[in-house]
């Protein structure tokens, strides 16, 4: 049985730049070593490549893996410093 990776609750603002270059405000709900869950506006597609820009101008390439209502799941396409995301987390791990 595959265990789900620990997730860290963030509730932080970000900007998602889709494959057409359109920027949308998002809320990063939680993050794990491999990916993240976002509140998004309409217009994304499963499999779409995008860039997530966060505080301090950091940008991360992501791929949208699922969409459900106004939420989306994405995976990071490059390694990320998970420890830094944990330090930024406000509410600790999400069950």
mmCIF file of N, CA and C in Angstrom, residues 32-91:
data_model
loop_
_atom_site.group_PDB
_atom_site.id
_atom_site.type_symbol
_atom_site.label_atom_id
_atom_site.label_comp_id
_atom_site.label_asym_id
_atom_site.label_seq_id
_atom_site.Cartn_x
_atom_site.Cartn_y
_atom_site.Cartn_z
ATOM 1 N N UNK A 32 3.588 19.052 -0.567
ATOM 2 C CA UNK A 32 4.346 17.876 -0.139
ATOM 3 C C UNK A 32 5.638 17.855 -0.948
ATOM 4 N N UNK A 33 6.469 16.858 -0.726
ATOM 5 C CA UNK A 33 7.723 16.772 -1.487
ATOM 6 C C UNK A 33 7.493 16.747 -2.991
ATOM 7 N N UNK A 34 6.400 16.122 -3.402
ATOM 8 C CA UNK A 34 6.188 15.947 -4.836
ATOM 9 C C UNK A 34 5.251 16.933 -5.486
ATOM 10 N N UNK A 35 4.400 17.575 -4.700
ATOM 11 C CA UNK A 35 3.421 18.433 -5.335
ATOM 12 C C UNK A 35 2.674 19.326 -4.387
ATOM 13 N N UNK A 36 1.559 19.860 -4.877
ATOM 14 C CA UNK A 36 0.807 20.826 -4.093
ATOM 15 C C UNK A 36 -0.653 20.825 -4.517
ATOM 16 N N UNK A 37 -1.470 21.412 -3.669
ATOM 17 C CA UNK A 37 -2.903 21.570 -3.931
ATOM 18 C C UNK A 37 -3.199 23.060 -3.922
ATOM 19 N N UNK A 38 -3.943 23.505 -4.923
ATOM 20 C CA UNK A 38 -4.204 24.922 -5.129
ATOM 21 C C UNK A 38 -5.692 25.207 -5.224
ATOM 22 N N UNK A 39 -6.088 26.420 -4.865
ATOM 23 C CA UNK A 39 -7.386 26.965 -5.244
ATOM 24 C C UNK A 39 -7.112 27.796 -6.486
ATOM 25 N N UNK A 40 -7.832 27.483 -7.566
ATOM 26 C CA UNK A 40 -7.562 28.109 -8.860
ATOM 27 C C UNK A 40 -8.831 28.661 -9.471
ATOM 28 N N UNK A 41 -8.643 29.486 -10.496
ATOM 29 C CA UNK A 41 -9.789 29.920 -11.301
ATOM 30 C C UNK A 41 -9.949 28.914 -12.442
ATOM 31 N N UNK A 42 -10.935 29.115 -13.247
ATOM 32 C CA UNK A 42 -11.181 28.200 -14.363
ATOM 33 C C UNK A 42 -10.114 28.371 -15.442
ATOM 34 N N UNK A 43 -10.070 27.406 -16.346
ATOM 35 C CA UNK A 43 -9.220 27.553 -17.513
ATOM 36 C C UNK A 43 -8.013 26.640 -17.563
ATOM 37 N N UNK A 44 -7.708 25.934 -16.495
ATOM 38 C CA UNK A 44 -6.578 25.010 -16.528
ATOM 39 C C UNK A 44 -7.003 23.694 -17.160
ATOM 40 N N UNK A 45 -6.006 22.948 -17.640
ATOM 41 C CA UNK A 45 -6.255 21.634 -18.221
ATOM 42 C C UNK A 45 -5.362 20.607 -17.538
ATOM 43 N N UNK A 46 -5.875 19.416 -17.340
ATOM 44 C CA UNK A 46 -5.058 18.329 -16.799
ATOM 45 C C UNK A 46 -3.919 18.067 -17.775
ATOM 46 N N UNK A 47 -2.720 17.951 -17.254
ATOM 47 C CA UNK A 47 -1.538 17.749 -18.080
ATOM 48 C C UNK A 47 -0.860 19.038 -18.500
ATOM 49 N N UNK A 48 -1.490 20.169 -18.221
ATOM 50 C CA UNK A 48 -0.923 21.458 -18.613
ATOM 51 C C UNK A 48 0.342 21.763 -17.814
ATOM 52 N N UNK A 49 1.342 22.289 -18.496
ATOM 53 C CA UNK A 49 2.569 22.743 -17.845
ATOM 54 C C UNK A 49 2.390 24.209 -17.488
ATOM 55 N N UNK A 50 2.812 24.571 -16.293
ATOM 56 C CA UNK A 50 2.636 25.936 -15.809
ATOM 57 C C UNK A 50 3.814 26.298 -14.909
ATOM 58 N N UNK A 51 3.853 27.548 -14.510
ATOM 59 C CA UNK A 51 4.860 28.029 -13.570
ATOM 60 C C UNK A 51 4.140 28.635 -12.378
ATOM 61 N N UNK A 52 4.536 28.210 -11.183
ATOM 62 C CA UNK A 52 3.986 28.761 -9.950
ATOM 63 C C UNK A 52 4.984 29.760 -9.398
ATOM 64 N N UNK A 53 4.543 31.014 -9.277
ATOM 65 C CA UNK A 53 5.387 32.059 -8.698
ATOM 66 C C UNK A 53 4.881 32.348 -7.292
ATOM 67 N N UNK A 54 5.791 32.337 -6.328
ATOM 68 C CA UNK A 54 5.437 32.544 -4.931
ATOM 69 C C UNK A 54 6.145 33.777 -4.396
ATOM 70 N N UNK A 55 5.970 34.026 -3.093
ATOM 71 C CA UNK A 55 6.592 35.183 -2.447
ATOM 72 C C UNK A 55 8.077 35.253 -2.786
ATOM 73 N N UNK A 56 8.604 36.426 -2.810
ATOM 74 C CA UNK A 56 10.020 36.689 -3.080
ATOM 75 C C UNK A 56 10.402 36.334 -4.517
ATOM 76 N N UNK A 57 9.421 36.146 -5.403
ATOM 77 C CA UNK A 57 9.686 35.932 -6.810
ATOM 78 C C UNK A 57 10.156 34.544 -7.199
ATOM 79 N N UNK A 58 10.205 33.608 -6.250
ATOM 80 C CA UNK A 58 10.608 32.252 -6.605
ATOM 81 C C UNK A 58 9.587 31.667 -7.565
ATOM 82 N N UNK A 59 10.067 30.895 -8.546
ATOM 83 C CA UNK A 59 9.183 30.289 -9.533
ATOM 84 C C UNK A 59 9.505 28.804 -9.662
ATOM 85 N N UNK A 60 8.444 27.994 -9.764
ATOM 86 C CA UNK A 60 8.586 26.542 -9.827
ATOM 87 C C UNK A 60 7.785 26.004 -11.008
ATOM 88 N N UNK A 61 8.406 25.247 -11.903
ATOM 89 C CA UNK A 61 7.636 24.608 -12.972
ATOM 90 C C UNK A 61 6.805 23.464 -12.395
ATOM 91 N N UNK A 62 5.538 23.397 -12.811
ATOM 92 C CA UNK A 62 4.614 22.377 -12.309
ATOM 93 C C UNK A 62 3.814 21.805 -13.475
ATOM 94 N N UNK A 63 3.215 20.648 -13.221
ATOM 95 C CA UNK A 63 2.268 20.051 -14.163
ATOM 96 C C UNK A 63 0.961 19.810 -13.426
ATOM 97 N N UNK A 64 -0.140 20.255 -14.015
ATOM 98 C CA UNK A 64 -1.457 20.059 -13.414
ATOM 99 C C UNK A 64 -1.833 18.584 -13.594
ATOM 100 N N UNK A 65 -2.152 17.909 -12.487
ATOM 101 C CA UNK A 65 -2.481 16.487 -12.538
ATOM 102 C C UNK A 65 -3.958 16.201 -12.337
ATOM 103 N N UNK A 66 -4.657 17.052 -11.584
ATOM 104 C CA UNK A 66 -6.085 16.833 -11.390
ATOM 105 C C UNK A 66 -6.786 18.162 -11.149
ATOM 106 N N UNK A 67 -8.073 18.183 -11.460
ATOM 107 C CA UNK A 67 -8.935 19.346 -11.243
ATOM 108 C C UNK A 67 -10.234 18.856 -10.646
ATOM 109 N N UNK A 68 -10.715 19.557 -9.631
ATOM 110 C CA UNK A 68 -11.989 19.224 -9.008
ATOM 111 C C UNK A 68 -12.592 20.517 -8.473
ATOM 112 N N UNK A 69 -13.611 21.001 -9.148
ATOM 113 C CA UNK A 69 -14.203 22.281 -8.756
ATOM 114 C C UNK A 69 -13.178 23.389 -8.906
ATOM 115 N N UNK A 70 -12.973 24.131 -7.826
ATOM 116 C CA UNK A 70 -12.005 25.229 -7.884
ATOM 117 C C UNK A 70 -10.647 24.827 -7.303
ATOM 118 N N UNK A 71 -10.406 23.521 -7.158
ATOM 119 C CA UNK A 71 -9.113 23.043 -6.661
ATOM 120 C C UNK A 71 -8.376 22.282 -7.741
ATOM 121 N N UNK A 72 -7.047 22.331 -7.661
ATOM 122 C CA UNK A 72 -6.195 21.612 -8.603
ATOM 123 C C UNK A 72 -5.031 21.002 -7.848
ATOM 124 N N UNK A 73 -4.564 19.898 -8.349
ATOM 125 C CA UNK A 73 -3.364 19.271 -7.826
ATOM 126 C C UNK A 73 -2.281 19.346 -8.881
ATOM 127 N N UNK A 74 -1.074 19.624 -8.462
ATOM 128 C CA UNK A 74 0.040 19.742 -9.396
ATOM 129 C C UNK A 74 1.262 19.052 -8.811
ATOM 130 N N UNK A 75 2.159 18.634 -9.696
ATOM 131 C CA UNK A 75 3.432 18.063 -9.267
ATOM 132 C C UNK A 75 4.547 19.019 -9.665
ATOM 133 N N UNK A 76 5.564 19.085 -8.832
ATOM 134 C CA UNK A 76 6.754 19.867 -9.149
ATOM 135 C C UNK A 76 7.545 19.139 -10.224
ATOM 136 N N UNK A 77 8.059 19.862 -11.193
ATOM 137 C CA UNK A 77 8.844 19.262 -12.272
ATOM 138 C C UNK A 77 10.337 19.357 -12.023
ATOM 139 N N UNK A 78 10.725 20.074 -10.985
ATOM 140 C CA UNK A 78 12.130 20.165 -10.582
ATOM 141 C C UNK A 78 12.182 19.960 -9.070
ATOM 142 N N UNK A 79 13.326 19.551 -8.549
ATOM 143 C CA UNK A 79 13.428 19.367 -7.100
ATOM 144 C C UNK A 79 13.156 20.685 -6.363
ATOM 145 N N UNK A 80 12.484 20.564 -5.216
ATOM 146 C CA UNK A 80 12.205 21.733 -4.384
ATOM 147 C C UNK A 80 12.757 21.504 -2.989
ATOM 148 N N UNK A 81 13.006 22.587 -2.283
ATOM 149 C CA UNK A 81 13.494 22.514 -0.906
ATOM 150 C C UNK A 81 12.284 22.347 0.008
ATOM 151 N N UNK A 82 11.895 21.087 0.238
ATOM 152 C CA UNK A 82 10.709 20.814 1.044
ATOM 153 C C UNK A 82 10.862 21.381 2.453
ATOM 154 N N UNK A 83 12.069 21.327 3.011
ATOM 155 C CA UNK A 83 12.295 21.852 4.361
ATOM 156 C C UNK A 83 11.935 23.338 4.433
ATOM 157 N N UNK A 84 12.206 24.079 3.373
ATOM 158 C CA UNK A 84 11.867 25.504 3.353
ATOM 159 C C UNK A 84 10.352 25.690 3.335
ATOM 160 N N UNK A 85 9.633 24.857 2.567
ATOM 161 C CA UNK A 85 8.175 24.928 2.555
ATOM 162 C C UNK A 85 7.631 24.615 3.949
ATOM 163 N N UNK A 86 8.237 23.631 4.632
ATOM 164 C CA UNK A 86 7.793 23.264 5.981
ATOM 165 C C UNK A 86 7.979 24.451 6.921
ATOM 166 N N UNK A 87 9.129 25.129 6.823
ATOM 167 C CA UNK A 87 9.377 26.297 7.686
ATOM 168 C C UNK A 87 8.345 27.393 7.434
ATOM 169 N N UNK A 88 7.865 27.498 6.204
ATOM 170 C CA UNK A 88 6.890 28.538 5.864
ATOM 171 C C UNK A 88 5.481 28.156 6.283
ATOM 172 N N UNK A 89 5.249 26.862 6.512
ATOM 173 C CA UNK A 89 3.909 26.378 6.861
ATOM 174 C C UNK A 89 3.405 26.998 8.148
ATOM 175 N N UNK A 90 2.154 27.365 8.129
ATOM 176 C CA UNK A 90 1.572 28.005 9.310
ATOM 177 C C UNK A 90 0.885 27.030 10.237
ATOM 178 N N UNK A 91 0.293 25.962 9.665
ATOM 179 C CA UNK A 91 -0.533 25.090 10.482
ATOM 180 C C UNK A 91 0.034 23.712 10.699
#
